[in-house]
Coordinates of C-alpha atoms and ligand atoms in Angstrom, one line a residue:
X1018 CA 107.9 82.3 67.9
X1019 CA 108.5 83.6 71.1
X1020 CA 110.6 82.2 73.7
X1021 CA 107.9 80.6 75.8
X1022 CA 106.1 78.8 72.6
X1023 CA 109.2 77.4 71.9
X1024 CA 110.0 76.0 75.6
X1025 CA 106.5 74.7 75.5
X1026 CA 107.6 73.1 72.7
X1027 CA 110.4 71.3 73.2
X1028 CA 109.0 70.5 76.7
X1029 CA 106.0 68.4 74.4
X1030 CA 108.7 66.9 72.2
X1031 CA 110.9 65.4 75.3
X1032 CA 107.4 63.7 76.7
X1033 CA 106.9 62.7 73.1
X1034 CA 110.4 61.2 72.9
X1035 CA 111.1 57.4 74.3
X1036 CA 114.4 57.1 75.8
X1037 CA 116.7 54.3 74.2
X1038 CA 120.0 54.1 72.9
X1039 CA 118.6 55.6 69.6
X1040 CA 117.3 58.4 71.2
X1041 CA 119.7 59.5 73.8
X1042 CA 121.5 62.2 72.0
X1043 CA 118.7 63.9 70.4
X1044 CA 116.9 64.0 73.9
X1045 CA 120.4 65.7 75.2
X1046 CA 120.2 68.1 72.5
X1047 CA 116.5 68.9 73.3
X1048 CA 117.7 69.1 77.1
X1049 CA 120.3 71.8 76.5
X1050 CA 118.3 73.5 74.3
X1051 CA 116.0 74.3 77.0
X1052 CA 118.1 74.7 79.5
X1053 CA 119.5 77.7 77.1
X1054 CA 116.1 79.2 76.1
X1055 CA 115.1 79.1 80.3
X1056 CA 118.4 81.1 81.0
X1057 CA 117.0 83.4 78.1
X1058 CA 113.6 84.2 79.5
X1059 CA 114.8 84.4 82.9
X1060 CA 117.4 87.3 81.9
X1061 CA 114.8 88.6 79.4
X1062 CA 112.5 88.6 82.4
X1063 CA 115.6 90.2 84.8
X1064 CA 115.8 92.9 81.7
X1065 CA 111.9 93.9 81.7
X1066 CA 111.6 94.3 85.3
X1067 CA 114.4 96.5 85.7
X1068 CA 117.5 95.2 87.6
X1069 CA 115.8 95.4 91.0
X1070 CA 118.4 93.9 93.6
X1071 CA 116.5 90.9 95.3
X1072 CA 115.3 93.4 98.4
X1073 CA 116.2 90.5 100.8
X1074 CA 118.1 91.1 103.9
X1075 CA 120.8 92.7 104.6
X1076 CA 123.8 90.1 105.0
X1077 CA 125.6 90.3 108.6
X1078 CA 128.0 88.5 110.5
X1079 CA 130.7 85.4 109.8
X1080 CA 128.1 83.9 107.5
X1081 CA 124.0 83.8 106.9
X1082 CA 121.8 81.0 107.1
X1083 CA 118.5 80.7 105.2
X1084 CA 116.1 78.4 107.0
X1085 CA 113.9 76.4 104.4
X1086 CA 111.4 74.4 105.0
X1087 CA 107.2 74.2 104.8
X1088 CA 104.5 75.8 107.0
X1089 CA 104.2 75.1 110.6
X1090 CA 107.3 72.1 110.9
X1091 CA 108.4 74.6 113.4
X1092 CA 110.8 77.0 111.8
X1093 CA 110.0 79.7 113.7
X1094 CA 110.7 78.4 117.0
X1095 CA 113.6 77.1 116.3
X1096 CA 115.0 80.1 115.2
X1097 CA 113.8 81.4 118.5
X1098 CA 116.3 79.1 120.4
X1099 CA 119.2 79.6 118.1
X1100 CA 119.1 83.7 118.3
X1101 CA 118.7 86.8 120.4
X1102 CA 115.9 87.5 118.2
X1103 CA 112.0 86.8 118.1
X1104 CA 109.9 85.3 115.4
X1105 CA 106.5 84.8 116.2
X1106 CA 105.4 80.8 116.7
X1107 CA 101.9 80.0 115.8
X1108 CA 99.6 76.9 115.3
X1109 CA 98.1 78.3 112.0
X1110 CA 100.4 77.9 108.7
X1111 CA 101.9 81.2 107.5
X1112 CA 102.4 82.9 110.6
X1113 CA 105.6 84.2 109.3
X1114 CA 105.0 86.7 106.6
X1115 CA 108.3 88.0 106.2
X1116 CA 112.1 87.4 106.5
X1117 CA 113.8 88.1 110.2
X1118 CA 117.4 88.2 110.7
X1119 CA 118.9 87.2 114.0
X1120 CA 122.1 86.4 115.2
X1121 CA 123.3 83.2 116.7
X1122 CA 126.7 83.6 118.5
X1123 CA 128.6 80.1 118.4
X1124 CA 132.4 79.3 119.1
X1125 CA 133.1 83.2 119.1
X1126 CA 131.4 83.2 115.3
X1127 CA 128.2 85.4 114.8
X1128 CA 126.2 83.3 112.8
X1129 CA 123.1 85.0 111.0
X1130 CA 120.1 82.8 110.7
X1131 CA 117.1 83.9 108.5
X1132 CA 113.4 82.8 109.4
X1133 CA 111.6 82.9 106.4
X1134 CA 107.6 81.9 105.5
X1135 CA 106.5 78.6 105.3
X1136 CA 108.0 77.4 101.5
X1137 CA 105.3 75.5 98.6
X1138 CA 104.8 73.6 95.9
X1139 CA 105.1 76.4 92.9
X1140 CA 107.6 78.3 95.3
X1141 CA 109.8 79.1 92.4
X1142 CA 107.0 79.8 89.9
X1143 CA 106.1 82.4 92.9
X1144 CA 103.8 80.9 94.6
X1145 CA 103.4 81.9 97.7
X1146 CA 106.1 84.7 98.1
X1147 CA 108.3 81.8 96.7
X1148 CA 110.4 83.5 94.7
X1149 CA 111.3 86.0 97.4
X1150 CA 112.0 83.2 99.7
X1151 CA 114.6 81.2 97.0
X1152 CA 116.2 84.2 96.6
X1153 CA 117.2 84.7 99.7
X1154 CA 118.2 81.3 99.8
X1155 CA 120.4 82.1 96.8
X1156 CA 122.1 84.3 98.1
X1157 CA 122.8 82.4 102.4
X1158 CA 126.4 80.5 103.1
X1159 CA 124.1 77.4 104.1
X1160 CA 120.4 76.5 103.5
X1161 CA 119.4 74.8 106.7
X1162 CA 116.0 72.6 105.5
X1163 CA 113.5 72.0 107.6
X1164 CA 110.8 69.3 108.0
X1165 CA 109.2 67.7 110.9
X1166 CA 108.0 64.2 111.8
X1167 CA 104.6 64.9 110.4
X1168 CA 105.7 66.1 106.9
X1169 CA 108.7 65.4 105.5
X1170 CA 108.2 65.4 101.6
X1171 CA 112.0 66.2 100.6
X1172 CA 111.0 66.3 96.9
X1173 CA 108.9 69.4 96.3
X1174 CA 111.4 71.2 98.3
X1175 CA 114.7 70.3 96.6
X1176 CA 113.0 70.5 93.2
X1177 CA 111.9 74.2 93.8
X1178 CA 115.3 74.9 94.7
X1179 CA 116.6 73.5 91.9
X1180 CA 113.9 75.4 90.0
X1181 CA 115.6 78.5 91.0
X1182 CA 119.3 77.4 90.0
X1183 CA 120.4 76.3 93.6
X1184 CA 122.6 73.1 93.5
X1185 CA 123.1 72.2 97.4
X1186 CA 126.0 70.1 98.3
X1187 CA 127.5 70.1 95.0
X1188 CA 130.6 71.2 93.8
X1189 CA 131.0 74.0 91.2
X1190 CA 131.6 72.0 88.0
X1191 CA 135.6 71.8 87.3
X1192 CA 135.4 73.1 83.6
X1193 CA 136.9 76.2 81.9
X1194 CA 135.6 77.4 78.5
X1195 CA 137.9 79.7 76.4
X1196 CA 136.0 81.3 73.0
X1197 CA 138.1 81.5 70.0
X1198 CA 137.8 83.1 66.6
X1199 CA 138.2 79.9 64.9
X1200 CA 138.7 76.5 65.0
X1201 CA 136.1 74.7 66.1
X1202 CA 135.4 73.0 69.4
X1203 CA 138.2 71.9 71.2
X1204 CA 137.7 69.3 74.0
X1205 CA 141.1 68.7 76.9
X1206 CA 140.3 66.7 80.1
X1207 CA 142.2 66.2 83.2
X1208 CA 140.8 63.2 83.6
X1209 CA 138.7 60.0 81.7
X1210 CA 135.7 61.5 80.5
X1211 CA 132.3 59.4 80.1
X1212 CA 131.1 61.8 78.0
X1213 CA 131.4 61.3 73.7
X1214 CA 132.9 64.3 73.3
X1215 CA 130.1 64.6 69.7
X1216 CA 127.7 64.7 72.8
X1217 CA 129.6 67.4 74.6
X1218 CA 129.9 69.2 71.2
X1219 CA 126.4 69.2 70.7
X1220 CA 125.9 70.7 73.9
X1221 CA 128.3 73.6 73.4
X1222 CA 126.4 74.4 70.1
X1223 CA 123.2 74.9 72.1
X1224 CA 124.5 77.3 73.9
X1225 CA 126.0 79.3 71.2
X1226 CA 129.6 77.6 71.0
X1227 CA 131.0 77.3 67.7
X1228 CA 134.3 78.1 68.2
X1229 CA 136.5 77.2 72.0
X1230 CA 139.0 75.7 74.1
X1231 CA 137.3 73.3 76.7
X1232 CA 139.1 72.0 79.7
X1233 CA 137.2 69.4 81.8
X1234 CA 139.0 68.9 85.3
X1235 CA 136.5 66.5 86.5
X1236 CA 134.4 63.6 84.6
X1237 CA 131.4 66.2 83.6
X1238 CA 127.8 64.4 83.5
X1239 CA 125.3 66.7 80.7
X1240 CA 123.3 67.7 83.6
X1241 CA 126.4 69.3 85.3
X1242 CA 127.4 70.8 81.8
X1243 CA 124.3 72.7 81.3
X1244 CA 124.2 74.2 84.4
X1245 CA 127.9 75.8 84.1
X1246 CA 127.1 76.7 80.5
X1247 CA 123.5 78.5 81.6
X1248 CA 125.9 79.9 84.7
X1249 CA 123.4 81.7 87.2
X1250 CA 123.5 78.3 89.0
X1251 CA 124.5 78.6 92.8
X1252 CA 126.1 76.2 94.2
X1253 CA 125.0 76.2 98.5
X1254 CA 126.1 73.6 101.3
X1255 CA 123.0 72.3 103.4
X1256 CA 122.0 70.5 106.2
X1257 CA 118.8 68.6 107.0
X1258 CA 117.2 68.7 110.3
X1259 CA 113.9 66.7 111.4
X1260 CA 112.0 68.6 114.0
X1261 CA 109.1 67.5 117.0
X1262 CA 110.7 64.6 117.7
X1263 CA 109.0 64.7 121.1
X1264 CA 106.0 63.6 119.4
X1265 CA 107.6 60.5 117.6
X1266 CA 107.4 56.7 118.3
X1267 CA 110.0 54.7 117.0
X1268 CA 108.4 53.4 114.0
X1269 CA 108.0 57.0 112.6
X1270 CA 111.4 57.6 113.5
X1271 CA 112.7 54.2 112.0
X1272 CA 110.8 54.9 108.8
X1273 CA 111.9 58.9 108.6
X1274 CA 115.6 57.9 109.2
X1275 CA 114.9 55.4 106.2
X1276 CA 113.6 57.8 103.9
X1277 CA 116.0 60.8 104.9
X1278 CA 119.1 58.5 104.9
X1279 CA 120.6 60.0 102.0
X1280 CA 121.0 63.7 103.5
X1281 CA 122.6 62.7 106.9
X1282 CA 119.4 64.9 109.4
X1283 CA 119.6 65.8 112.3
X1284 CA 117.0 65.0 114.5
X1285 CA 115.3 67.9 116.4
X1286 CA 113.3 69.3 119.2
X1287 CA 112.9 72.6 119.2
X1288 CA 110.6 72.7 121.6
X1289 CA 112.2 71.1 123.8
X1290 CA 115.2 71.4 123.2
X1291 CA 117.2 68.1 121.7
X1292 CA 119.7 68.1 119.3
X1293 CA 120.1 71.8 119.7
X1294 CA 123.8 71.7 120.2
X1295 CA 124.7 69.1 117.7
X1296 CA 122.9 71.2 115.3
X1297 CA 124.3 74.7 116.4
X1298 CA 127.7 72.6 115.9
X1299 CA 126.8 71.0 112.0
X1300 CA 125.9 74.8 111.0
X1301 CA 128.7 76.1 112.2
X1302 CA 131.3 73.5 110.3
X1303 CA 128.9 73.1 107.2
X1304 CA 129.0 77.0 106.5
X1305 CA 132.5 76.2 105.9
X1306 CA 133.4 78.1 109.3
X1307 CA 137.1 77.8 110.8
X1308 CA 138.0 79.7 114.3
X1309 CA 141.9 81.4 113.8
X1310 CA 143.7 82.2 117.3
X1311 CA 146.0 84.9 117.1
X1312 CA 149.1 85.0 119.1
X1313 CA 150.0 88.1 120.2
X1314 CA 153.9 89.8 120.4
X1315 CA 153.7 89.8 124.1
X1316 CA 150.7 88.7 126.3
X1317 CA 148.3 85.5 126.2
X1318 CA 146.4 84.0 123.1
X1319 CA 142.2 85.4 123.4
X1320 CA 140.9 82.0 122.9
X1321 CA 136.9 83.5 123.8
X1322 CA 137.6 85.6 120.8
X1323 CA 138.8 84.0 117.6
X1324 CA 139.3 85.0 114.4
X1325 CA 136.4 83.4 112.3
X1326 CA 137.7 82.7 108.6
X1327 CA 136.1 80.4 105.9
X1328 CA 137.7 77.2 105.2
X1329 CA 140.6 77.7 102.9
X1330 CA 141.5 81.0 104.3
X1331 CA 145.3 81.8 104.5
X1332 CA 147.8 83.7 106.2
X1333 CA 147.4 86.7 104.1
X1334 CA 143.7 86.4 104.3
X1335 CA 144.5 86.6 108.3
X1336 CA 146.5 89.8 107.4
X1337 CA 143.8 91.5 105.7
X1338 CA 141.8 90.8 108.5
X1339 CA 143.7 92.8 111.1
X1340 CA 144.9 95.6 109.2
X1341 CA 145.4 96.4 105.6
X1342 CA 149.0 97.5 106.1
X1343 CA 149.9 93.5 106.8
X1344 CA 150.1 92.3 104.0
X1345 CA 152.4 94.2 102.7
X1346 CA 154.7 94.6 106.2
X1347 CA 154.4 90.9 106.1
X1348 CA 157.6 88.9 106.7
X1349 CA 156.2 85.3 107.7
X1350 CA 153.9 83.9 110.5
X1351 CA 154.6 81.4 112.9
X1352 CA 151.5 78.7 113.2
X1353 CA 151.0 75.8 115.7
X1354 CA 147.6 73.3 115.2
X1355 CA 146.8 71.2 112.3
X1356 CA 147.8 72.4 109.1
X1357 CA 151.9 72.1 109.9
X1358 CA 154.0 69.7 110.5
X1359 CA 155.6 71.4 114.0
X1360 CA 154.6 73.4 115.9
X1361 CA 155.7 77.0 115.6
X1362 CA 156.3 76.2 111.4
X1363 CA 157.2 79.4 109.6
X1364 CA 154.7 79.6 106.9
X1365 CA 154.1 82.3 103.8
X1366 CA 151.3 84.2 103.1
X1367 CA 150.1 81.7 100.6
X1368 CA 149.7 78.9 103.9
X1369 CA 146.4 77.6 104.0
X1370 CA 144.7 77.4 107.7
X1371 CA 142.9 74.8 109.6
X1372 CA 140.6 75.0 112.2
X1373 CA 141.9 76.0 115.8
X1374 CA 145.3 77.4 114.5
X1375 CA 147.1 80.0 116.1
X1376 CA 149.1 82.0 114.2
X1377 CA 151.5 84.8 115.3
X1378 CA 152.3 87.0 112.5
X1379 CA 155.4 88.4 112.1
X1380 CA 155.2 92.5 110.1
X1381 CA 158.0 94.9 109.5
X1382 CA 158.1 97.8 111.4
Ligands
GDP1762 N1 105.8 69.1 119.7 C1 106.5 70.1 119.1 N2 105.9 71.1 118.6 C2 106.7 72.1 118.1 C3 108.1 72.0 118.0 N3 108.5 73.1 117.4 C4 107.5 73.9 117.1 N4 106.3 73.3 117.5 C5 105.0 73.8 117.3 O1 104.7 73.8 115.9 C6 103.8 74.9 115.5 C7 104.4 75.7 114.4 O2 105.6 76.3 114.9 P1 106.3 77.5 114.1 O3 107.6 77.8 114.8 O4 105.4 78.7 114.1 O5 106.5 76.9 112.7 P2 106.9 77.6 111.3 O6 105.6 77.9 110.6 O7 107.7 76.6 110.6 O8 107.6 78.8 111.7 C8 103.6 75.7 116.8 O9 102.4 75.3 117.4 C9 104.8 75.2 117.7 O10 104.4 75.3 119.1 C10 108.7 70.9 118.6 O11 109.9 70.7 118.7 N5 107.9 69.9 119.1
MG1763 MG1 107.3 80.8 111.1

């Protein structure tokens, strides 16, 4: 039986299947099984057509922001006000038929935002350049999702994504998996784990595991699991933004706020121009961005000109940044702002940043 037969297959069995207590495990079992045989295909698929690097665009800037959303919710414009670039804005769906990169330039970051085609139900089956579209997605520091007061059907959209392996504002599961020549399965946890660890087992096996060390640094759910065990899962931050609000009363907005609670939107007018700030300001913190100010040997700190790290950067990822010779020259830094306790703290390479530090390196000569 081929690969698709037997997908098709367990898909029939788990509508077949009645969830109870009786059940449960065996409908796990079925779960991971096709979670495995779907990482299968797909690779068989990857295999067949050659390895053909997603022909997206080419990444630029501090970080790169895929804009997701359906036809006509105004996508297009908006990109229009957050670059130097032009997308064209029509009344028709599907007025934009490819991807176009533009830059928006924010708190001395260069920010590049992607406007993509409308995206549809199907999207990750293909349908309507879909797959092109989630790739690119894939592969951006932020999705920024798009809807407007007219349609605002989360669902389809998050499911496609998911379709394709993207997990948006989700951690990367805390688990390590070590394979052994014997054994058996061997199950460590930082922490309680809700999880029978038969279940776990029976999980591993799907996947191929007979014999491993497991270490599970966070209190796994079987959904979670599978995706680090079929690992081509991306994990991507988002943000939600509800555009025209011009055109809304109150009631739409009371009911959309209702509906869209769960996500935290922004509310949007592209048009004319509301909420443009807030949201230039939500991109720029969710893509993980921090601003570095370097304090120079002799002269006054550029503050129009930061250093734009990710959060988490340290000092030696500030000293790779200015010259590959620092690192190794490096004797300590000097950093005032929020991640020391005084000001002027002498710090290692290891130091982790925040936001707004300045930091005066100090190098052998
Ligand atoms: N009222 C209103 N109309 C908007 C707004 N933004 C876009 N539009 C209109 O919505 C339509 C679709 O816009 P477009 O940017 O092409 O949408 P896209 O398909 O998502 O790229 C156009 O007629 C725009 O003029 C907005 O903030 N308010
Ligand atoms: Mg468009």
């Amino acid at each position: 039986m081929d690969i698709r037969e037997r997908i098709k297959e367990i898909e029939d069995e788990l509508k077949r299947t009645k969830y109870n207590k009786a059940t449960e495990k065996h409908i796990l079992r079925l779960k991971a099984r096709l979670t495995y045989l779907k990482k299968e295909l797909e690779e068989q698929e990857r295999r067949r057509k050659g390895q053909r690097a997603s022909k997206g665009v080419k990444k630029a800037g501090d970080a790169t922001v895929a804009i997701i959303g359906p036809p006509s919710v105004g996508k297009s414009m908006l990109f229009n006000k957050l670059t130097n670039a032009k997308s064209e804005v029509g009344d028709y769906a599907f007025t934009t038929l490819d991807i176009y990169p533009g830059i928006l330039k924010y708190k001395g970051a260069e920010i590049q935002i992607l406007d993509m085609p409308g995206i549809i139900e199907g999207a990750a089956k293909g349908r309507g350049k879909g797959r092109e579209i989630l790739g690119v997605a894939r592969s951006a520091d932020l999705i920024l999702i798009m809807v407007d007061i007219y349609s605002y059907d989360l669902e389809y959209i998050l499911k496609e994504l998911h379709e394709f392996g993207i997990r948006i504002n989700e951690n990367k599961p805390k688990i390590s998996v070590k394979k052994k020549d014997r054994g058996g399965i061997n199950i460590a946890s930082t922490v309680p784990l809700s999880l029978e660890k038969d279940t776990i087992i029976s999980i591993l096996r799907e996947f191929g595991y007979i014999n491993a060390d497991v270490l599970f640094k966070e209190d796994i759910t079987p959904e979670r699991l599978m995706d680090f065990l079929a690992g081509n899962r991306v994990y991507v931050p988002a943000v939600f933004v509800v555009n025209k609000v011009d055109e809304a009363d109150e009631d739409t907005l009371r009911e959309i706020s209702t509906v869209m609670k769960p996500y935290d939107p922004l509310f949007i007018s592209a048009a004319k121009d509301m909420g443009i700030d807030d949201l230039k300001e939500r991109i720029f913190t969710s893509a993980g961005l921090i601003r570095i100010y370097l304090k120079p040997q002799s002269g006054k700190i550029d503050y129009d000109a930061p250093l734009i790290l990710r959060k988490g950067a340290t000092v030696e990822d500030v000293c790779k940044a200015i010259h590959r010779d620092f690192v190794k020259k490096f004797r300590y830094a000097m950093v005032w702002g929020k991640s020391v306790k005084f000001p002027g703290q002498h710090v290692g390479l290891e130091h982790v940043l925040s936001d707004e530090d300045i930091v005066r390196l100090v190098i052998r000569k």
